[in-house]
Short mmCIF file of C-alpha atoms in Angstrom, two decimals:
data_model
loop_
_atom_site.label_atom_id
_atom_site.label_comp_id
_atom_site.label_asym_id
_atom_site.label_seq_id
_atom_site.Cartn_x
_atom_site.Cartn_y
_atom_site.Cartn_z
CA UNK A 1 -42.66 -12.40 -12.81
CA UNK A 2 -44.70 -14.62 -10.53
CA UNK A 3 -47.13 -17.48 -10.83
CA UNK A 4 -47.55 -20.74 -12.72
CA UNK A 5 -47.76 -19.09 -16.12
CA UNK A 6 -44.49 -17.16 -15.85
CA UNK A 7 -42.60 -19.71 -17.94
CA UNK A 8 -43.96 -22.27 -20.36
CA UNK A 9 -42.45 -25.70 -20.90
CA UNK A 10 -39.64 -25.02 -23.35
CA UNK A 11 -39.00 -28.42 -24.86
CA UNK A 12 -39.69 -32.11 -24.76
CA UNK A 13 -38.73 -32.45 -21.13
CA UNK A 14 -35.85 -34.75 -22.05
CA UNK A 15 -32.59 -34.32 -20.10
CA UNK A 16 -30.07 -31.85 -21.55
CA UNK A 17 -26.44 -32.82 -21.12
CA UNK A 18 -24.66 -30.83 -18.43
CA UNK A 19 -21.54 -28.88 -19.50
CA UNK A 20 -18.22 -30.23 -18.32
CA UNK A 21 -16.86 -29.43 -14.88
CA UNK A 22 -14.37 -26.58 -14.41
CA UNK A 23 -10.75 -27.50 -15.12
CA UNK A 24 -9.72 -27.54 -11.47
CA UNK A 25 -6.00 -27.90 -10.92
CA UNK A 26 -4.94 -26.68 -14.35
CA UNK A 27 -7.09 -23.91 -15.88
CA UNK A 28 -9.39 -22.52 -13.21
CA UNK A 29 -9.47 -19.39 -11.08
CA UNK A 30 -8.16 -21.49 -8.20
CA UNK A 31 -4.70 -21.67 -9.81
CA UNK A 32 -4.09 -17.91 -10.07
CA UNK A 33 -2.98 -17.02 -6.54
CA UNK A 34 -1.11 -20.29 -6.04
CA UNK A 35 0.75 -19.82 -9.35
CA UNK A 36 1.75 -16.27 -8.36
CA UNK A 37 3.03 -17.56 -5.01
CA UNK A 38 5.04 -20.25 -6.77
CA UNK A 39 6.46 -17.70 -9.23
CA UNK A 40 7.63 -15.66 -6.22
CA UNK A 41 9.51 -18.68 -4.96
CA UNK A 42 7.21 -19.46 -2.04
CA UNK A 43 7.59 -23.16 -1.22
CA UNK A 44 4.66 -25.55 -1.31
CA UNK A 45 2.88 -24.12 -4.36
CA UNK A 46 2.67 -25.25 -7.99
CA UNK A 47 2.91 -22.77 -10.86
CA UNK A 48 0.10 -24.37 -12.89
CA UNK A 49 -0.28 -21.26 -15.09
CA UNK A 50 3.48 -21.06 -15.83
CA UNK A 51 3.72 -17.46 -14.66
CA UNK A 52 7.17 -15.89 -15.09
CA UNK A 53 9.37 -15.51 -12.04
CA UNK A 54 9.30 -12.10 -10.36
CA UNK A 55 10.16 -10.35 -7.11
CA UNK A 56 6.66 -8.93 -6.73
CA UNK A 57 3.22 -9.99 -7.96
CA UNK A 58 -0.08 -8.12 -7.94
CA UNK A 59 -3.07 -10.43 -8.31
CA UNK A 60 -6.08 -8.39 -9.47
CA UNK A 61 -9.50 -9.99 -9.11
CA UNK A 62 -12.18 -8.06 -11.01
CA UNK A 63 -15.59 -9.16 -9.80
CA UNK A 64 -17.88 -9.89 -12.74
CA UNK A 65 -15.43 -9.46 -15.65
CA UNK A 66 -16.24 -12.51 -17.78
CA UNK A 67 -13.93 -13.02 -20.74
CA UNK A 68 -16.85 -13.40 -23.17
CA UNK A 69 -18.18 -10.03 -21.99
CA UNK A 70 -14.76 -8.43 -22.35
CA UNK A 71 -14.33 -9.76 -25.89
CA UNK A 72 -17.43 -7.81 -26.95
CA UNK A 73 -16.32 -4.47 -25.46
CA UNK A 74 -12.55 -4.56 -25.87
CA UNK A 75 -12.59 -1.20 -27.62
CA UNK A 76 -13.50 0.45 -24.32
CA UNK A 77 -10.53 -1.08 -22.47
CA UNK A 78 -7.17 -0.39 -24.19
CA UNK A 79 -5.12 -1.32 -21.11
CA UNK A 80 -6.85 -4.68 -20.78
CA UNK A 81 -6.49 -5.15 -24.53
CA UNK A 82 -2.74 -4.52 -24.35
CA UNK A 83 -2.07 -7.21 -21.76
CA UNK A 84 -0.61 -10.60 -22.56
CA UNK A 85 -3.44 -13.12 -22.57
CA UNK A 86 -2.80 -16.39 -20.76
CA UNK A 87 -6.00 -17.85 -22.22
CA UNK A 88 -9.40 -18.34 -20.68
CA UNK A 89 -9.84 -19.87 -17.26
CA UNK A 90 -12.90 -21.47 -15.71
CA UNK A 91 -14.77 -19.92 -12.82
CA UNK A 92 -15.60 -22.32 -10.03
CA UNK A 93 -18.93 -24.11 -9.80
CA UNK A 94 -21.32 -22.51 -9.19
CA UNK A 95 -20.01 -19.42 -10.98
CA UNK A 96 -20.46 -16.95 -8.16
CA UNK A 97 -18.27 -14.68 -6.05
CA UNK A 98 -18.15 -16.60 -2.78
CA UNK A 99 -17.19 -19.84 -4.51
CA UNK A 100 -14.58 -18.53 -6.94
CA UNK A 101 -12.99 -16.24 -4.35
CA UNK A 102 -12.76 -19.21 -2.02
CA UNK A 103 -10.96 -21.24 -4.69
CA UNK A 104 -8.63 -18.30 -5.37
CA UNK A 105 -8.00 -17.68 -1.68
CA UNK A 106 -7.50 -21.26 -0.54
CA UNK A 107 -6.24 -23.00 -3.67
CA UNK A 108 -8.82 -25.70 -3.02
CA UNK A 109 -11.90 -26.86 -4.90
CA UNK A 110 -15.48 -26.17 -3.76
CA UNK A 111 -15.85 -29.68 -2.42
CA UNK A 112 -12.84 -29.07 -0.17
CA UNK A 113 -13.47 -25.50 1.02
CA UNK A 114 -17.26 -25.83 1.38
CA UNK A 115 -18.27 -22.35 0.16
CA UNK A 116 -20.89 -23.68 -2.23
CA UNK A 117 -22.94 -20.67 -3.28
CA UNK A 118 -24.28 -17.23 -2.45
CA UNK A 119 -26.73 -18.73 0.06
CA UNK A 120 -25.59 -22.00 1.65
CA UNK A 121 -27.34 -24.31 4.07
CA UNK A 122 -25.67 -24.85 7.43
CA UNK A 123 -26.65 -28.49 8.03
CA UNK A 124 -25.92 -28.26 11.75
CA UNK A 125 -28.71 -25.71 12.26
CA UNK A 126 -30.78 -26.27 9.09
CA UNK A 127 -30.38 -22.54 8.41
CA UNK A 128 -29.55 -20.84 5.11
CA UNK A 129 -26.59 -18.44 5.44
CA UNK A 130 -25.58 -15.69 3.00
CA UNK A 131 -21.88 -16.26 2.34
CA UNK A 132 -21.30 -12.58 1.46
CA UNK A 133 -22.76 -11.11 4.64
CA UNK A 134 -24.97 -11.33 7.71
CA UNK A 135 -23.40 -14.49 9.09
CA UNK A 136 -24.94 -15.38 12.46
CA UNK A 137 -22.65 -14.73 15.42
CA UNK A 138 -22.70 -18.43 16.26
CA UNK A 139 -21.11 -19.40 12.91
CA UNK A 140 -17.33 -19.01 13.14
CA UNK A 141 -15.71 -18.40 9.71
CA UNK A 142 -12.56 -20.23 10.82
CA UNK A 143 -14.63 -23.26 11.78
CA UNK A 144 -16.66 -23.09 8.57
CA UNK A 145 -13.44 -23.05 6.48
CA UNK A 146 -10.57 -24.13 8.76
CA UNK A 147 -7.88 -24.80 6.14
CA UNK A 148 -4.93 -22.42 5.80
CA UNK A 149 -5.35 -19.82 3.06
CA UNK A 150 -2.85 -18.99 0.33
CA UNK A 151 -2.27 -15.58 1.92
CA UNK A 152 -1.56 -17.12 5.32
CA UNK A 153 0.98 -19.50 3.83
CA UNK A 154 2.56 -16.84 1.64
CA UNK A 155 2.88 -14.35 4.51
CA UNK A 156 5.35 -16.72 6.18
CA UNK A 157 7.84 -16.07 3.36
CA UNK A 158 7.14 -12.72 1.63
CA UNK A 159 5.35 -9.45 2.35
CA UNK A 160 1.66 -10.19 1.76
CA UNK A 161 -1.02 -7.51 1.43
CA UNK A 162 -4.70 -7.28 0.54
CA UNK A 163 -5.89 -3.99 -0.99
CA UNK A 164 -9.66 -3.64 -1.01
CA UNK A 165 -12.58 -1.63 0.30
CA UNK A 166 -12.33 -1.11 4.08
CA UNK A 167 -15.70 -2.78 4.61
CA UNK A 168 -14.26 -6.14 3.57
CA UNK A 169 -11.44 -6.19 6.14
CA UNK A 170 -13.40 -7.99 8.84
CA UNK A 171 -16.08 -9.62 6.70
CA UNK A 172 -16.90 -13.26 7.32
CA UNK A 173 -15.84 -14.18 3.78
CA UNK A 174 -12.44 -12.52 4.23
CA UNK A 175 -11.90 -14.28 7.54
CA UNK A 176 -12.94 -17.60 6.06
CA UNK A 177 -10.93 -17.72 2.83
CA UNK A 178 -8.79 -14.56 2.38
CA UNK A 179 -7.24 -14.10 5.81
CA UNK A 180 -3.51 -13.61 6.10
CA UNK A 181 -0.97 -10.83 5.69
CA UNK A 182 -1.78 -7.15 6.02
CA UNK A 183 -5.03 -5.48 4.95
CA UNK A 184 -4.93 -2.01 3.37
CA UNK A 185 -8.31 -0.42 2.86
CA UNK A 186 -9.10 2.43 0.48
CA UNK A 187 -12.29 3.94 -0.90
CA UNK A 188 -12.59 4.80 -4.58
CA UNK A 189 -10.90 3.44 -7.66
CA UNK A 190 -7.87 5.75 -7.77
CA UNK A 191 -7.23 5.59 -4.02
CA UNK A 192 -7.13 1.81 -4.13
CA UNK A 193 -4.71 1.85 -7.06
CA UNK A 194 -2.43 4.31 -5.26
CA UNK A 195 -2.44 2.17 -2.12
CA UNK A 196 -1.60 -0.92 -4.15
CA UNK A 197 1.42 0.83 -5.68
CA UNK A 198 2.58 1.93 -2.23
CA UNK A 199 2.93 -1.72 -1.19
CA UNK A 200 5.38 -2.55 -3.97
CA UNK A 201 8.81 -1.73 -2.58
CA UNK A 202 12.06 -2.23 -4.48
CA UNK A 203 14.23 -4.92 -2.94
CA UNK A 204 11.35 -6.62 -1.13
CA UNK A 205 9.58 -9.72 -2.35
CA UNK A 206 5.84 -9.39 -2.06
CA UNK A 207 2.36 -10.48 -3.07
CA UNK A 208 -0.47 -7.96 -3.33
CA UNK A 209 -4.05 -9.15 -3.70
CA UNK A 210 -6.15 -6.37 -5.24
CA UNK A 211 -9.94 -6.83 -5.24
CA UNK A 212 -12.18 -4.77 -7.54
CA UNK A 213 -15.96 -5.05 -7.03
CA UNK A 214 -17.34 -1.95 -8.77
CA UNK A 215 -18.03 -3.64 -12.11
CA UNK A 216 -20.10 -6.43 -10.61
CA UNK A 217 -22.23 -4.05 -8.55
CA UNK A 218 -23.08 -2.05 -11.66
CA UNK A 219 -23.84 -5.18 -13.67
CA UNK A 220 -26.26 -6.52 -11.09
CA UNK A 221 -28.10 -3.23 -10.89
CA UNK A 222 -28.22 -2.16 -14.53
CA UNK A 223 -26.91 -5.07 -16.58
CA UNK A 224 -23.58 -5.59 -18.29
CA UNK A 225 -24.92 -4.18 -21.58
CA UNK A 226 -25.73 -0.82 -19.96
CA UNK A 227 -23.88 2.46 -20.46
CA UNK A 228 -23.19 2.47 -16.72
CA UNK A 229 -21.36 -0.86 -16.98
CA UNK A 230 -19.23 0.43 -19.86
CA UNK A 231 -18.37 3.50 -17.80
CA UNK A 232 -17.33 1.25 -14.89
CA UNK A 233 -15.18 -0.76 -17.30
CA UNK A 234 -13.49 2.42 -18.55
CA UNK A 235 -12.77 3.45 -14.94
CA UNK A 236 -11.26 0.04 -14.27
CA UNK A 237 -9.11 0.29 -17.39
CA UNK A 238 -7.90 3.77 -16.45
CA UNK A 239 -6.96 2.64 -12.95
CA UNK A 240 -5.14 -0.39 -14.32
CA UNK A 241 -3.16 1.87 -16.65
CA UNK A 242 -2.02 3.89 -13.61
CA UNK A 243 -1.00 0.66 -11.92
CA UNK A 244 0.87 -1.11 -14.72
CA UNK A 245 2.72 1.97 -15.97
CA UNK A 246 4.14 2.77 -12.51
CA UNK A 247 5.30 -0.65 -11.39
CA UNK A 248 8.79 -0.99 -9.93
CA UNK A 249 11.20 -3.24 -11.77
CA UNK A 250 10.72 -7.01 -11.62
CA UNK A 251 7.03 -6.71 -10.76
CA UNK A 252 4.21 -8.53 -12.54
CA UNK A 253 0.46 -8.01 -12.56
CA UNK A 254 -1.90 -10.89 -13.27
CA UNK A 255 -5.64 -10.25 -13.60
CA UNK A 256 -8.57 -12.61 -13.50
CA UNK A 257 -12.24 -12.63 -12.50
CA UNK A 258 -14.63 -14.72 -10.44
CA UNK A 259 -17.43 -15.08 -13.00
CA UNK A 260 -19.12 -13.47 -16.00
CA UNK A 261 -22.73 -12.39 -16.24
CA UNK A 262 -25.94 -12.62 -18.26
CA UNK A 263 -28.66 -9.98 -18.37
CA UNK A 264 -32.11 -11.33 -17.50
CA UNK A 265 -35.17 -9.41 -18.70
CA UNK A 266 -38.04 -8.81 -16.29
CA UNK A 267 -40.16 -11.53 -17.87
CA UNK A 268 -37.36 -14.04 -17.24
CA UNK A 269 -37.28 -13.44 -13.47
CA UNK A 270 -39.54 -16.11 -12.03
CA UNK A 271 -40.96 -16.74 -8.56
CA UNK A 272 -40.85 -20.52 -8.15
CA UNK A 273 -42.39 -20.32 -4.68
CA UNK A 274 -45.67 -19.40 -6.37
CA UNK A 275 -45.78 -22.83 -8.08
CA UNK A 276 -46.84 -25.40 -5.43
CA UNK A 277 -46.00 -28.40 -7.59
CA UNK A 278 -42.38 -27.27 -7.83
CA UNK A 279 -42.00 -26.67 -4.12
CA UNK A 280 -43.61 -29.94 -3.02
CA UNK A 281 -41.08 -31.85 -0.91
CA UNK A 282 -38.61 -28.92 -0.80
CA UNK A 283 -37.53 -28.07 2.76
CA UNK A 284 -35.10 -25.23 1.96
CA UNK A 285 -33.90 -23.35 -1.09
CA UNK A 286 -30.39 -21.91 -1.31
CA UNK A 287 -27.83 -20.91 -3.94
CA UNK A 288 -28.60 -18.10 -6.39
CA UNK A 289 -31.19 -17.36 -9.07
CA UNK A 290 -29.23 -19.16 -11.81
CA UNK A 291 -28.00 -21.99 -9.60
CA UNK A 292 -30.86 -22.84 -7.26
CA UNK A 293 -30.19 -25.52 -4.66
CA UNK A 294 -33.13 -27.56 -3.41
CA UNK A 295 -32.79 -29.22 -0.02
CA UNK A 296 -35.48 -31.88 0.23
CA UNK A 297 -37.60 -33.23 3.02
CA UNK A 298 -36.50 -36.65 4.34
CA UNK A 299 -37.70 -39.46 2.13
CA UNK A 300 -38.34 -37.29 -0.95
CA UNK A 301 -36.73 -38.71 -4.07
CA UNK A 302 -34.33 -36.28 -5.81
CA UNK A 303 -35.12 -37.98 -9.12
CA UNK A 304 -38.84 -37.30 -8.66
CA UNK A 305 -38.12 -33.61 -8.00
CA UNK A 306 -35.86 -33.44 -11.05
CA UNK A 307 -38.68 -34.91 -13.13
CA UNK A 308 -41.23 -32.33 -11.96
CA UNK A 309 -38.91 -29.37 -12.54
CA UNK A 310 -37.90 -30.72 -15.93
CA UNK A 311 -41.53 -31.08 -16.94
CA UNK A 312 -42.15 -27.47 -15.95
CA UNK A 313 -39.04 -25.80 -17.40
CA UNK A 314 -37.97 -28.18 -20.16
CA UNK A 315 -34.61 -27.32 -21.70
CA UNK A 316 -34.56 -23.78 -20.25
CA UNK A 317 -32.54 -25.27 -17.36
CA UNK A 318 -30.02 -27.95 -16.59
CA UNK A 319 -31.04 -30.23 -13.72
CA UNK A 320 -28.77 -32.48 -11.68
CA UNK A 321 -28.76 -34.22 -8.34
CA UNK A 322 -25.93 -33.66 -5.88
CA UNK A 323 -24.67 -37.19 -6.51
CA UNK A 324 -24.56 -36.54 -10.25
CA UNK A 325 -22.57 -33.35 -9.74
CA UNK A 326 -20.15 -35.18 -7.47
CA UNK A 327 -19.71 -37.90 -10.09
CA UNK A 328 -19.12 -35.39 -12.90
CA UNK A 329 -16.45 -33.54 -10.91
CA UNK A 330 -18.24 -30.20 -10.60
CA UNK A 331 -17.19 -29.89 -6.94
CA UNK A 332 -13.68 -31.09 -7.75
CA UNK A 333 -11.97 -34.42 -7.06
CA UNK A 334 -12.36 -36.10 -3.68
CA UNK A 335 -14.87 -33.72 -2.08
CA UNK A 336 -15.20 -33.93 1.69
CA UNK A 337 -18.49 -35.43 2.94
CA UNK A 338 -18.86 -32.70 5.58
CA UNK A 339 -18.64 -30.03 2.87
CA UNK A 340 -21.04 -31.86 0.54
CA UNK A 341 -23.62 -31.93 3.33
CA UNK A 342 -24.04 -28.20 2.64
CA UNK A 343 -24.97 -28.79 -1.02
CA UNK A 344 -28.54 -29.05 -2.26
CA UNK A 345 -30.01 -32.44 -3.09
CA UNK A 346 -31.11 -31.06 -6.49
CA UNK A 347 -29.56 -28.20 -8.51
CA UNK A 348 -31.48 -26.10 -11.05
CA UNK A 349 -29.11 -24.24 -13.38
CA UNK A 350 -30.13 -21.58 -15.87
CA UNK A 351 -29.48 -22.61 -19.48
CA UNK A 352 -31.52 -19.86 -21.10
CA UNK A 353 -31.65 -16.28 -19.79
CA UNK A 354 -33.88 -16.88 -16.79
CA UNK A 355 -33.49 -16.36 -13.03
CA UNK A 356 -35.45 -18.32 -10.42
CA UNK A 357 -36.39 -16.87 -7.03
CA UNK A 358 -37.95 -18.22 -3.87
CA UNK A 359 -39.83 -15.02 -3.09
CA UNK A 360 -41.40 -16.63 -0.03
CA UNK A 361 -37.90 -16.83 1.47
CA UNK A 362 -36.08 -13.98 -0.25
CA UNK A 363 -38.76 -11.32 -0.65
CA UNK A 364 -39.30 -9.33 -3.85
CA UNK A 365 -36.25 -7.04 -3.70
CA UNK A 366 -33.87 -9.43 -5.54
CA UNK A 367 -36.28 -9.47 -8.50
CA UNK A 368 -34.95 -6.00 -9.45
CA UNK A 369 -31.51 -7.37 -10.36
CA UNK A 370 -30.69 -7.36 -14.08
CA UNK A 371 -27.26 -8.98 -14.25
CA UNK A 372 -27.09 -12.58 -12.98
CA UNK A 373 -24.61 -15.45 -12.77
CA UNK A 374 -24.08 -18.81 -11.13
CA UNK A 375 -24.74 -21.26 -13.94
CA UNK A 376 -22.58 -23.10 -16.48
CA UNK A 377 -23.02 -21.04 -19.65
CA UNK A 378 -19.79 -19.82 -21.23
CA UNK A 379 -20.96 -16.26 -20.63
CA UNK A 380 -20.89 -16.94 -16.88
CA UNK A 381 -18.07 -19.42 -16.41
CA UNK A 382 -15.30 -18.18 -18.75
CA UNK A 383 -12.95 -15.65 -17.13
CA UNK A 384 -9.77 -13.97 -18.40
CA UNK A 385 -6.18 -14.42 -17.32
CA UNK A 386 -4.13 -11.36 -18.30
CA UNK A 387 -0.49 -10.53 -17.56
CA UNK A 388 1.49 -7.30 -17.53
#
């Protein structure tokens, strides 16, 4: 949808309280890989999730498998249903792949690793960069995120392997936050599962990171309530059964996700660039459709922008300035100023099932996406932690 009339004011325009920050350090996706490393006996890590000791761990990250989604379709996933639940975890903020994978891969919070969304402003060049692809050649992933990764640290002590699609081996995101150890690429669900099993050798301590992106791709294209999404879930469950029933002794599998998802109907997909009053004073937009970041022109008051967006959208969104998000802990404790410089001055977060686009910057193609995430609803932020 485009134009001023695409969404009416939904409420009084009064502020709506922002949900609490993710439980960084105790119950977030950032504690999964570090806890597995600690359970393997790798020094320097804390087992915040109290995982049992083992000789080998497989950490499975299923892109887009929110725990609230899974609870509604458990009948389609007997292997997932049979696992021991470690309770819900929180996705990172914003609840999107690049941010949560960076927390998983580095063990640090968003304010410390600086991967702050799908699209992120590079303040050195005033250029918006897609964190999942098409990084400019001048932007070095190791300079963008220079801290050692969990895989790098773990590889110094145990056999460390990533199993994923071959196209991710040299991606900028991998080099920034998931570098370290060996990379084993395989196409297709069963091939990847077979390759993961091949890495688990008796008598050898090891950590296997197993990334699964098929579910998320289907959800974005057709929605998580679609038959296609259920079919992708059944394929995932079948592959997991092959994995967990063929594990060598003293091997554990822990599964989590990077975010959940909400389906947004066509009438809820809104072009904010077609509303001049909203874009007044906005220099750049970044983020994602349910977690839009507004970078303002010098001298423009963030509070004034918040007021105008609140008047337009009412309680259909949560609105917060960067300083408010820092104060509430959404980027984690003690964020680094250099990393915060990448964050928008104002954040617009979907509370109802809407998605906001800057079509002038992004074009119309993203408007076709059904499944969305990035915001702070339980549907998007709650992810599972399962153990076999």
